[in-house]
Structure formats: structure tokens, C-alpha cells
mmCIF file of C-alpha atoms in Angstrom:
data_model
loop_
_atom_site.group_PDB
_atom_site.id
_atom_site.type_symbol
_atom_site.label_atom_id
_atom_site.label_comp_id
_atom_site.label_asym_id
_atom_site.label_seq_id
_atom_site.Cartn_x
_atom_site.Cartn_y
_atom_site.Cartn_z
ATOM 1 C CA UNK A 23 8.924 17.750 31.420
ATOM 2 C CA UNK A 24 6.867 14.071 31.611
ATOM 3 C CA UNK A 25 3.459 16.579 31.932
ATOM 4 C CA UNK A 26 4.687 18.896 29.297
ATOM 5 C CA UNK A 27 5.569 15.723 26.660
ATOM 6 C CA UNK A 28 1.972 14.333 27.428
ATOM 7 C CA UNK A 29 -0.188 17.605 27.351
ATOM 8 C CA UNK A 30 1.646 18.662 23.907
ATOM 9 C CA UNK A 31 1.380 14.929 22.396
ATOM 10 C CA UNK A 32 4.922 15.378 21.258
ATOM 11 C CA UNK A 33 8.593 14.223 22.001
ATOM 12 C CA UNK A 34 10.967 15.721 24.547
ATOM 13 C CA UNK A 35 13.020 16.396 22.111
ATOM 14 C CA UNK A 36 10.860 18.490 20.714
ATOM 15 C CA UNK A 37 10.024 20.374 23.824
ATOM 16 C CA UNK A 38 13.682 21.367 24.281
ATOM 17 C CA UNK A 39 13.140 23.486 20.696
ATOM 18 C CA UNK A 40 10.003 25.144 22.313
ATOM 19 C CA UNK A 41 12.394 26.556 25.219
ATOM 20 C CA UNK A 42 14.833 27.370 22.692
ATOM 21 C CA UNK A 43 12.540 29.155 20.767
ATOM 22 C CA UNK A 44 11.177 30.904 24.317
ATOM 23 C CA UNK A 45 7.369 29.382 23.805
ATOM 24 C CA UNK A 46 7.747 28.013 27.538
ATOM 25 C CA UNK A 47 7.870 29.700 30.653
ATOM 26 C CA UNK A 48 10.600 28.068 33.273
ATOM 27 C CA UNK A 49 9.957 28.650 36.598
ATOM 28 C CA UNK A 50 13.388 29.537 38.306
ATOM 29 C CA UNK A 51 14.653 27.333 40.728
ATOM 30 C CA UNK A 52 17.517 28.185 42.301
ATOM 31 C CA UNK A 53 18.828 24.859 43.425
ATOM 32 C CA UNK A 54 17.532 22.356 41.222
ATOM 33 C CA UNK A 55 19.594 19.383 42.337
ATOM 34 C CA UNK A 56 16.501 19.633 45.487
ATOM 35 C CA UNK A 57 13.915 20.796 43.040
ATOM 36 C CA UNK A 58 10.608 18.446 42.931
ATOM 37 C CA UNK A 59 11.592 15.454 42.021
ATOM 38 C CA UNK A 60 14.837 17.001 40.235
ATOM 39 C CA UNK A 61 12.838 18.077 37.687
ATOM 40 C CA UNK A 62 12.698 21.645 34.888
ATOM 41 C CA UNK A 63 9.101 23.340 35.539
ATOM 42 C CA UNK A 64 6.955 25.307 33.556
ATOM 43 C CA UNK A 65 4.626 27.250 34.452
ATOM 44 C CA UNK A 66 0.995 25.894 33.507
ATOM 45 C CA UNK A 67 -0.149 29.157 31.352
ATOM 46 C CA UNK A 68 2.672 28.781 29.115
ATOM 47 C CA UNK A 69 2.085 25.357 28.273
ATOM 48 C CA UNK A 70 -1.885 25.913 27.776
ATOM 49 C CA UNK A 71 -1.371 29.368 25.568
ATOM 50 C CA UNK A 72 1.387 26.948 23.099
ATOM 51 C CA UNK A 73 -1.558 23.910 23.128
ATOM 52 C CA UNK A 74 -3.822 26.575 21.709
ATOM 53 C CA UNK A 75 -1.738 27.573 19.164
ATOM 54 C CA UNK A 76 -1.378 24.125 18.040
ATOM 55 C CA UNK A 77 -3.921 21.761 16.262
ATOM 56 C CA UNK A 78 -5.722 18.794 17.656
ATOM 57 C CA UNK A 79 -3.895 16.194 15.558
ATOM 58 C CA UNK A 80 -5.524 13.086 17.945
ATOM 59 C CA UNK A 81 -7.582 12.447 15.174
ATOM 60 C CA UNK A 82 -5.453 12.821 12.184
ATOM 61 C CA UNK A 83 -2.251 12.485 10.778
ATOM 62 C CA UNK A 84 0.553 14.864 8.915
ATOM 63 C CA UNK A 85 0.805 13.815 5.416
ATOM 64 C CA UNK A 86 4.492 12.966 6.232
ATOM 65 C CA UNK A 87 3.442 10.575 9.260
ATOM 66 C CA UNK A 88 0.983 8.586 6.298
ATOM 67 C CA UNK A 89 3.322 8.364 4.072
ATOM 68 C CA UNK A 90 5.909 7.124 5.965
ATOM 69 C CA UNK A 91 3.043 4.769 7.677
ATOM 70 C CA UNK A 92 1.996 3.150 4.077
ATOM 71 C CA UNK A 93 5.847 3.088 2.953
ATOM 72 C CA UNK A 94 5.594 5.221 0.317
ATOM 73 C CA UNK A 95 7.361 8.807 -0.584
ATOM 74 C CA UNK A 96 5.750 12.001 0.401
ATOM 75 C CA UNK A 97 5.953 12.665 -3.300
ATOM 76 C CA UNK A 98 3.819 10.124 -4.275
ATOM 77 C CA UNK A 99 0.865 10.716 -1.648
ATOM 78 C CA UNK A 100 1.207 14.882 -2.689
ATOM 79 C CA UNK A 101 0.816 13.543 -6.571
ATOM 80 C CA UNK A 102 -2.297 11.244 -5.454
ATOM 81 C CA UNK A 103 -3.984 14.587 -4.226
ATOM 82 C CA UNK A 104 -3.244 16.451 -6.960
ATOM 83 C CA UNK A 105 -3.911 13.606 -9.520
ATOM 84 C CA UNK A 106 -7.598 13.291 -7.648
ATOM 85 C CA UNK A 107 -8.457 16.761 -6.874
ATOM 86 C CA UNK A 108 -8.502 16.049 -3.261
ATOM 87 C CA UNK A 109 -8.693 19.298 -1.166
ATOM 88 C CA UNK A 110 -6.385 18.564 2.617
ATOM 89 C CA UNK A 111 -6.272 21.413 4.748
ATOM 90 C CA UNK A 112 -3.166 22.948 6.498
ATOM 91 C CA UNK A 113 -2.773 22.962 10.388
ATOM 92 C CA UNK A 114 -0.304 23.472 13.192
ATOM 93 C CA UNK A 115 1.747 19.622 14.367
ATOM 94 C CA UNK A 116 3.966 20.833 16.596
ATOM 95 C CA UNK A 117 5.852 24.891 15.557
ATOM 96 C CA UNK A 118 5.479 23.082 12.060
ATOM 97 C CA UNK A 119 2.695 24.130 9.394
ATOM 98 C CA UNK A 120 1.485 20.795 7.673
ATOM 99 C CA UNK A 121 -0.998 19.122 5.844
ATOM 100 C CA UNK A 122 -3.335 16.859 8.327
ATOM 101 C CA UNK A 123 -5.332 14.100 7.071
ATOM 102 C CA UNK A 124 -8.770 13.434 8.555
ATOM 103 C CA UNK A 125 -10.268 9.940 8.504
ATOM 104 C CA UNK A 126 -12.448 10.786 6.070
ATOM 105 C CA UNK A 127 -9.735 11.786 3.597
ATOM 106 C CA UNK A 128 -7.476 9.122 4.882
ATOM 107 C CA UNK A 129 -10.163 6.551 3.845
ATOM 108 C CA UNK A 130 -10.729 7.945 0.311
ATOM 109 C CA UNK A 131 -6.168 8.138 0.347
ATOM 110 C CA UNK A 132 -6.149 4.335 1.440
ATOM 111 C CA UNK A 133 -8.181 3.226 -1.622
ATOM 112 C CA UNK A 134 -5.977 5.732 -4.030
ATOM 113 C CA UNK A 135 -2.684 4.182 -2.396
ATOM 114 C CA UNK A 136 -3.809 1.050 -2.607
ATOM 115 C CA UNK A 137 -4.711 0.944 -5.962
ATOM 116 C CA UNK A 138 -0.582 2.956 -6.850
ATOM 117 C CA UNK A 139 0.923 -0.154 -5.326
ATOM 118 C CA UNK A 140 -0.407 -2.015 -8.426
ATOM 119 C CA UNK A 141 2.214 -0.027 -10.153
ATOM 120 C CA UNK A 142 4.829 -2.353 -8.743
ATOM 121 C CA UNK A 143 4.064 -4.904 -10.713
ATOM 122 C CA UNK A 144 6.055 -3.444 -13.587
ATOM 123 C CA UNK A 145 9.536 -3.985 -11.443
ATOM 124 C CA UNK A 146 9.512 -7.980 -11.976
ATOM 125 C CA UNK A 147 12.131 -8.464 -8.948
ATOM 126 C CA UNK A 148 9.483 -6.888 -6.297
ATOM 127 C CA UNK A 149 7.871 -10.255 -6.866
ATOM 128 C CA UNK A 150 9.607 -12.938 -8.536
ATOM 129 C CA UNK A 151 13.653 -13.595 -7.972
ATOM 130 C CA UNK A 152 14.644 -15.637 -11.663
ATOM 131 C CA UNK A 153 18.012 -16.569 -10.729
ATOM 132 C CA UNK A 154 16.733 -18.642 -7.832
ATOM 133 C CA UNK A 155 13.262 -19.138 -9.147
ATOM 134 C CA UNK A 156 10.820 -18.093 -6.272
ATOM 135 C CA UNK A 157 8.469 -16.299 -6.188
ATOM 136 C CA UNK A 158 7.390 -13.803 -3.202
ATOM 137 C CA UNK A 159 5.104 -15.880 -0.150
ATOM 138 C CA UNK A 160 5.928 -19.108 -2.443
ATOM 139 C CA UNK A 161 5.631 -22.112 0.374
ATOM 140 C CA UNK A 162 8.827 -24.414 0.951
ATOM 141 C CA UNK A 163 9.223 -27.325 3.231
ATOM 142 C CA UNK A 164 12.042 -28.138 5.293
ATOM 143 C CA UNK A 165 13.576 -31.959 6.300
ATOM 144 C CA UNK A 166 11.347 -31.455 9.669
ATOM 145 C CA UNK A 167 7.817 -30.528 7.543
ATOM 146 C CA UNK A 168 8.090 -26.758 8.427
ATOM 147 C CA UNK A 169 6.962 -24.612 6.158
ATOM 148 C CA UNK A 170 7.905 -21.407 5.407
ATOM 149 C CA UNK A 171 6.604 -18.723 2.876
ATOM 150 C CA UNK A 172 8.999 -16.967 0.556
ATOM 151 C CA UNK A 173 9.502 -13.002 1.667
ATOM 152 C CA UNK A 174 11.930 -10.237 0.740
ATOM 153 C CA UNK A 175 14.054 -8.215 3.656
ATOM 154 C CA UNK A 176 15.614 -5.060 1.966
ATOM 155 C CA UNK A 177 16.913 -6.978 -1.301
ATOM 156 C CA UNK A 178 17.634 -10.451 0.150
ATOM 157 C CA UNK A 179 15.233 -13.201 -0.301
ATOM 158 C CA UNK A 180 14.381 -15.605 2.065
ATOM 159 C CA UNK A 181 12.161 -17.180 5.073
ATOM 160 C CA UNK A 182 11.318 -15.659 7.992
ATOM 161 C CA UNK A 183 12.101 -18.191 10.874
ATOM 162 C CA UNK A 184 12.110 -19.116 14.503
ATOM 163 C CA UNK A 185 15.429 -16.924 14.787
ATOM 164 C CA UNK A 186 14.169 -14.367 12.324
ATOM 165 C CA UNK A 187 15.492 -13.526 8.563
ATOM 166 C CA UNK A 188 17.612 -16.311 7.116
ATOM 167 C CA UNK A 189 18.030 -16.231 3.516
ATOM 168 C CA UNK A 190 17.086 -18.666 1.052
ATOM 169 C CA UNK A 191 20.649 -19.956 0.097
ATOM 170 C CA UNK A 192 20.849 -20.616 4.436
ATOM 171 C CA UNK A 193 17.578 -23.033 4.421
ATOM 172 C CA UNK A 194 19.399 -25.672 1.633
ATOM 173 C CA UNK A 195 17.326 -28.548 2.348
ATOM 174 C CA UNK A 196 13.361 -26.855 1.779
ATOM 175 C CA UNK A 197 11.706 -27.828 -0.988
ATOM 176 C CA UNK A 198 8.822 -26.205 -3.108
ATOM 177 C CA UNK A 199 5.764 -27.539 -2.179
ATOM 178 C CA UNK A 200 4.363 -27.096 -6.063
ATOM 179 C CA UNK A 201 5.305 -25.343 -9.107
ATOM 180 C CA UNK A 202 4.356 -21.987 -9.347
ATOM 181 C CA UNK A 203 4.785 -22.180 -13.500
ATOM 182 C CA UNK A 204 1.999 -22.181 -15.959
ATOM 183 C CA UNK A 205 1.633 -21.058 -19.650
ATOM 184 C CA UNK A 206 1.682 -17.594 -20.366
ATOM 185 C CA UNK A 207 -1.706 -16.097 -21.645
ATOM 186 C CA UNK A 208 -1.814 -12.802 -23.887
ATOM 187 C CA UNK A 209 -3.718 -10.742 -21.992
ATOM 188 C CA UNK A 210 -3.686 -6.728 -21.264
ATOM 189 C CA UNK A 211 -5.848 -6.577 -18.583
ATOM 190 C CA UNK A 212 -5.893 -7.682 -14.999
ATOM 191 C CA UNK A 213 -8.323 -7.992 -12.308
ATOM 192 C CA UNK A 214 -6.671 -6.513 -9.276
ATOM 193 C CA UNK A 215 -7.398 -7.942 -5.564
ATOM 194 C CA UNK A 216 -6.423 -6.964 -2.294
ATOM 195 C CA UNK A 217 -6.648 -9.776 0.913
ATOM 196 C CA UNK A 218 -6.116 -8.362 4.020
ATOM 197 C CA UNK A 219 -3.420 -9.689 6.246
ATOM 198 C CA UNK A 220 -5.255 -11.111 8.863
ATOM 199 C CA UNK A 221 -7.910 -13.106 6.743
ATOM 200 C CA UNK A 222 -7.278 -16.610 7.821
ATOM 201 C CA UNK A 223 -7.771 -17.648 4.839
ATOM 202 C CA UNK A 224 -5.149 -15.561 3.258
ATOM 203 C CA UNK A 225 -2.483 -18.395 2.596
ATOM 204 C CA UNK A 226 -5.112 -20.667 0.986
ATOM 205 C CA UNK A 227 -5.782 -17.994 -1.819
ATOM 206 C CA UNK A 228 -2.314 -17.631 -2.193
ATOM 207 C CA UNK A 229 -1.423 -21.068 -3.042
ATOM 208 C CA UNK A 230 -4.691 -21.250 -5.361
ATOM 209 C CA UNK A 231 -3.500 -17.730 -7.627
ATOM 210 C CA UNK A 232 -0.365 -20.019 -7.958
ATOM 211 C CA UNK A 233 -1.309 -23.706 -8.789
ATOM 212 C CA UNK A 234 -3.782 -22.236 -11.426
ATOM 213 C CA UNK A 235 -2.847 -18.890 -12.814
ATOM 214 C CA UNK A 236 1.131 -19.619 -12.143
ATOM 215 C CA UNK A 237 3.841 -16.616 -11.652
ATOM 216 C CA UNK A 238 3.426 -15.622 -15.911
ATOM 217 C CA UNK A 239 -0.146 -15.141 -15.350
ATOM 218 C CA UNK A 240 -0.547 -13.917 -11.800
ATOM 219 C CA UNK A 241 1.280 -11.442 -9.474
ATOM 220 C CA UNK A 242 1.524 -10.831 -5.529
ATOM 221 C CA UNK A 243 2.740 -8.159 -3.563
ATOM 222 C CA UNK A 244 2.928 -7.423 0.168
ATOM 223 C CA UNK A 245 2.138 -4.300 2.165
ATOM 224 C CA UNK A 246 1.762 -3.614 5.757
ATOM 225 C CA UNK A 247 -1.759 -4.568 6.179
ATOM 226 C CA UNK A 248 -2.574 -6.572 2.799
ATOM 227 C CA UNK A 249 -1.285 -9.080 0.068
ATOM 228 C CA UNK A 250 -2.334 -7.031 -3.603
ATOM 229 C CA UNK A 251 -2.172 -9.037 -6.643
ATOM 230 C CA UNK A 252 -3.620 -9.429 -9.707
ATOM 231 C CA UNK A 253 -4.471 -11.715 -12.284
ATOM 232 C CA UNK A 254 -4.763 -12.379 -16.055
ATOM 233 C CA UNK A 255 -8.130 -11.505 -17.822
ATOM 234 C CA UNK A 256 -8.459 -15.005 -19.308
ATOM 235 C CA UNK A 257 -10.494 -18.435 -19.380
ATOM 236 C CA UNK A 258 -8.762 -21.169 -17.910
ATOM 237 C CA UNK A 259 -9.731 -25.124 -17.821
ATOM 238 C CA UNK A 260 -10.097 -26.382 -14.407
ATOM 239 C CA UNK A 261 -10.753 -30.016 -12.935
ATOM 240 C CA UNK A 262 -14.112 -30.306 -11.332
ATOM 241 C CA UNK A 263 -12.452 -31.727 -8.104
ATOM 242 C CA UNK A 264 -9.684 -28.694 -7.979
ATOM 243 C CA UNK A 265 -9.226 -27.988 -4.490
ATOM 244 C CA UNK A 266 -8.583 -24.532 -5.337
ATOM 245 C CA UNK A 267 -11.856 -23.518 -6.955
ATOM 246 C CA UNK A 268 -13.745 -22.619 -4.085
ATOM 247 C CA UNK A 269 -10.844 -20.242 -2.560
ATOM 248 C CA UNK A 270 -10.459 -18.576 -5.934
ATOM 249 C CA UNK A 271 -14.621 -18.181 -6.412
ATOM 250 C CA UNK A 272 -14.170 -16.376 -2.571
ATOM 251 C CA UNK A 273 -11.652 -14.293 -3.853
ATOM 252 C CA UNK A 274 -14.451 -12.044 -5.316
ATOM 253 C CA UNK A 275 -15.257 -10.597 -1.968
ATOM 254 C CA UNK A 276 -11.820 -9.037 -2.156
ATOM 255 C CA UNK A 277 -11.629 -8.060 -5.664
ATOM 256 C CA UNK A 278 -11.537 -4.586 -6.882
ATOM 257 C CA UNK A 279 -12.534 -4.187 -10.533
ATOM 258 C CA UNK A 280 -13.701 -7.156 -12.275
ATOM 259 C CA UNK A 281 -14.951 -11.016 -10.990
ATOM 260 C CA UNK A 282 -13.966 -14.608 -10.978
ATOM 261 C CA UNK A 283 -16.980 -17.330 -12.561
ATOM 262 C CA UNK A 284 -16.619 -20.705 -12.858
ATOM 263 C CA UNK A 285 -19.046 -21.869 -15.885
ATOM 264 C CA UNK A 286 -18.819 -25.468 -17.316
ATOM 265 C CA UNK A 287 -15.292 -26.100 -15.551
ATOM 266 C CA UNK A 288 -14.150 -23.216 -17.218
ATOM 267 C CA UNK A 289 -12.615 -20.187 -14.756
ATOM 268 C CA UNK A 290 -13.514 -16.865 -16.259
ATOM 269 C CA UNK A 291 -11.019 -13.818 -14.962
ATOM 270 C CA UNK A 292 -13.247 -10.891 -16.014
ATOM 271 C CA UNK A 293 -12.083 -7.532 -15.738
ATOM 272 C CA UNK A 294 -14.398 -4.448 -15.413
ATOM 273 C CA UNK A 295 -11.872 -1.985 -17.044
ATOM 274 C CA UNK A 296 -11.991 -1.368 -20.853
ATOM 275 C CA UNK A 297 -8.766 -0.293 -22.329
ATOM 276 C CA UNK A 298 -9.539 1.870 -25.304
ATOM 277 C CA UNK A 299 -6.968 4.220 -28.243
ATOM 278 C CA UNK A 300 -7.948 7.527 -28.990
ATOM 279 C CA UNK A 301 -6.227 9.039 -32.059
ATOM 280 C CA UNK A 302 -6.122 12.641 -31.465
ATOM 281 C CA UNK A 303 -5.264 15.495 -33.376
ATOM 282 C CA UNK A 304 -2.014 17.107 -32.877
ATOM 283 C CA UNK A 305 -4.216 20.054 -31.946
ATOM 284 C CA UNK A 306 -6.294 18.496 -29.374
ATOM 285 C CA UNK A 307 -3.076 16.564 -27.781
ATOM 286 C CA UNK A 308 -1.574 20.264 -26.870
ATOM 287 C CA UNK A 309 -4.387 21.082 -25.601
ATOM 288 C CA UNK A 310 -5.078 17.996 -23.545
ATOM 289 C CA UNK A 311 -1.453 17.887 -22.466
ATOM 290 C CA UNK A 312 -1.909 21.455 -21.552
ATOM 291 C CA UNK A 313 -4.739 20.837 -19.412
ATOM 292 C CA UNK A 314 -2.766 17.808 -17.822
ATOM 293 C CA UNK A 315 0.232 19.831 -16.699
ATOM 294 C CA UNK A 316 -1.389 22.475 -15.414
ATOM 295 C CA UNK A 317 -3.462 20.340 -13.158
ATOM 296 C CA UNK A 318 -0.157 17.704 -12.256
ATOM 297 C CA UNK A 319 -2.139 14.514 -14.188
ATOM 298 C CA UNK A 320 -0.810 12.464 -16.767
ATOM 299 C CA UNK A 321 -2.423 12.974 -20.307
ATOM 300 C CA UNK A 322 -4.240 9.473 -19.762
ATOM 301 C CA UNK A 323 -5.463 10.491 -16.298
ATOM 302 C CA UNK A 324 -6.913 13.797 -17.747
ATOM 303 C CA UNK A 325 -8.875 12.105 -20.404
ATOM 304 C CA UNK A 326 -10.374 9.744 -18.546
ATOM 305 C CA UNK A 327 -11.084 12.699 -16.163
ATOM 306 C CA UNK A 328 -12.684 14.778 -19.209
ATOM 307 C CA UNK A 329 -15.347 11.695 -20.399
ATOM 308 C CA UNK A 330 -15.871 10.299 -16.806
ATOM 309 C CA UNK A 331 -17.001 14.564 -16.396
ATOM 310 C CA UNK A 332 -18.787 14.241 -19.467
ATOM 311 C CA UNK A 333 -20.564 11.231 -19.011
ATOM 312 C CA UNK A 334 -21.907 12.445 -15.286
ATOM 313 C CA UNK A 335 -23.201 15.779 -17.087
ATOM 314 C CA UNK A 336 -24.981 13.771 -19.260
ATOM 315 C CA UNK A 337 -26.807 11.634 -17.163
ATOM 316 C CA UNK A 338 -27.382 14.568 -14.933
#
């Protein structure tokens, strides 16, 4: 059974619905309380012909097994295909007919998920708790001059410890180590960013977003292998000696449409996007809409689609 588990790459539970199903050949053994090593066997041709049937999956994953791996629904990676016209074919994981991701496609999906988990930011509570005023990877300090980073478990909010979860209300005595409040700006647009988790430097950027952009202007979220966030497109005034400048003029490296400058102590937030209204005629909007449904995008998605097409023709 060991062999067969290994030589299928799947569970034993699984193997027991290949018997069932009569895709394995069981060799007979009369006694098997003095069988080899009190074990089932199969014979070796059955277990080769079913491999054959089957996929080589070592190399990619079901579309179930990513979504489930980036915490998101299967619903919302099948929509991110659809939405971006990418093509995943079907193979065999196990008696099952599924979608399998290469690592091409799952590089190209890691970007597109990435970039959904900015859609998050419109919950406020994924991020900031108001009734107790903290704010998620927020750094407290206890009586002893530990410090621990604000973090959400489920819904509870709290600090991850030497004896694991305790919740904020448990840790009565740590303090903030700064305000995380500044001014709201009016602004639209955001630059978005994602650090990866094991950046040392991680931390450092995090308490910079929050002495100078503060919770109104700036947003962080947390995913299995990065911290997303975004920030204001703004100007903000700046001391010369800030000790934050430097981590927030790094932050670049990790930013994904738009840049951080510092000119004349002034930080400028610039973001790449362009947010334009089209007016269109009711005609046009059935049509577009049309168009949209019939190829599962939303009517914004479709007409950036339709000028981003237009645009490459052009230049073509």
C-alpha cells in the first residue's frame, strides 16, 4: 500500500477508491495475517497501466490545490482566467478531470491574485479594528520591552506570543509605540506595493507607511508570503532628518504601479494609473455590456480591454 501511495503521488485514502472502483489488481493471499509484512499487494502492472492514465502533476498544481494555497475561493481564481483570457488546460489528478496549472501560468496567476487582494481594502475591518483603535502589524510594547505586532486570527485581534494567539484585551499593559493617525488627504488613487515576507527589512517599511502616511492615508494587508498595501497619491512635507525617508524611497523596488520621490523635503506618492469617465451612449453601453457578459468581465474591465487592443493595433 506504502509503494502504491508513493508511485501514484496520492493519499491512501484515495487508493482504497481505486480498489473500489476495480483500477487495482490484488494479489490473493490466502492468509494474510502471515502475508509480507502483513501487508494488501498489488500486482505491479496494475499500478503502472492506472499511472499512465493519470497526469504528471509533479510540476503543477489543480486549480483547487492554488486556490486553496493563496486562500482564496475557486471562484475567484476561475473569474481571474476568464477576466484575463488565460487558456489552462484539463488533465487527469487522481480518477478526477481538473484544471492543472503550470509554472508558467502559475507565475502570470500570482501577479493577477496578487493584484485581487487589493480589493480588500474596501472591507475597513480586514485592516483597521475602530473600536479598539489598531491597526493590523501596528507595534505595541509590553512592561518587559517586548514587542509585538498587531495580527488578526479568524476575527479576533491580537499578538502572536511566546504561547501563541492571545488577544489584545489579554496583553493590558502594551502600549503603542507611535500613533498610527495622520490627516486624511483627498485622493482617488493609490500606489499599490507588495514586500515579501521574508525581506528583513519588512518591519522597518511598515512602521515608516505608518508614522508618515498614517491608517487614513495608507493601508496594509497580510498574505501567506507578502504584506500588500497601498498608499495615497499625494505630496507630503517631511523633516530632512526623518528616519523613515530612506525605507520609504526603498520601497520603490517593491512597488507595482507608480513611485515614491523625495524633492525639496517634499514626498511625492505618484501613481502610474490614470482614472478616466467615459460618457457613453445608451447604445454603445448595451453593446459594451454585451460584450462584457459574454466574455465574464466587468463593463470597466472590457473597456480597458477594447483601448489597451486598440492602442497595440495602432502601434503595430
Amino acid at each position: 500500500m506504502k509503494e502504491v501511495v508513493e508511485t501514484l503521488s496520492v493519499a491512501e485514502s484515495t487508493v482504497y477508491k481505486y480498489i473500489q472502483k476495480g483500477l487495482l489488481v490484488e494479489i490473493e493471499q490466502p492468509n494474510l495475517k502471515y502475508a509480507i509484512n502483513g501487508q494488501r499487494l498489488f500486482t505491479s502492472e496494475s499500478v503502472s497501466d492506472l499511472k499512465a492514465q493519470m497526469t504528471d502533476t509533479s510540476k503543477h498544481t489543480s486549480l483547487n490545490s492554488y486556490a486553496k494555497e493563496k486562500k482564496v475561493s475557486p471562484e475567484i481564481v476561475k473569474r481571474i482566467v476568464a477576466e484575463n483570457d488565460i487558456e489552462i488546460p484539463k488533465g487527469t489528478h487522481g480518477l478526477r478531470q481538473t484544471y492543472l496549472i503550470s509554472p508558467e501560468i502559475k507565475k502570470t496567476l500570482d501577479q493577477l491574485i496578487q493584484e485581487n487582494t487589493f480589493v480588500h481594502f474596501r472591507t475597513k475591518n480586514n485592516y483597521y479594528n475602530s473600536k479598539k483603535n489598531i491597526a493590523l502589524l501596528q507595534p505595541f510594547i509590553d512592561e518587559d520591552e517586548r514587542t509585538y505586532r498587531v495580527m488578526i486570527e479568524g476575527r479576533r485581534w491580537g499578538f502572536y506570543t511566546e504561547t501563541g494567539f492571545t488577544t489584545f484585551e489579554s496583553l493590558k499593559n502594551a502600549k503603542p509605540l507611535y500613533d498610527i493617525h495622520k490627516p486624511t488627504v483627498r485622493s482617488s488613487l493609490y500606489v499599490n506595493f507588495s514586500i515579501p515576507k521574508n525581506e528583513k527589512n519588512s518591519y522597518l517599511y511598515v512602521d515608516a507607511i505608518y508614522n508618515i502616511f498614517g491608517i487614513e492615508n495608507a493601508q496594509l494587508l497580510l498574505t501567506d508570503e507578502s504584506i500588500n498595501g497601498r498608499i495615497k497619491m499625494n505630496t507630503w512635507k517631511v523633516a530632512n532628518e526623518s528616519e523613515h525617508i530612506d525605507q520609504l524611497l526603498e520601497l520603490n523596488e517593491y512597488t507595482l504601479n507608480g513611485e515614491i520621490k523625495l524633492i525639496d523635503h517634499v514626498l511625492h506618492v505618484i501613481c502610474f494609473d490614470k482614472r478616466v469617465v467615459v460618457v457613453l451612449p445608451q447604445e454603445y453601453h448595451e453593446q459594451l455590456s454585451e460584450m462584457a457578459k459574454k466574455q465574464n468581465k466587468t463593463e470597466s474591465k472590457m473597456g480597458q480591454k477594447i483601448l489597451q487592443d486598440f492602442f497595440n493595433k495602432k502601434q503595430n
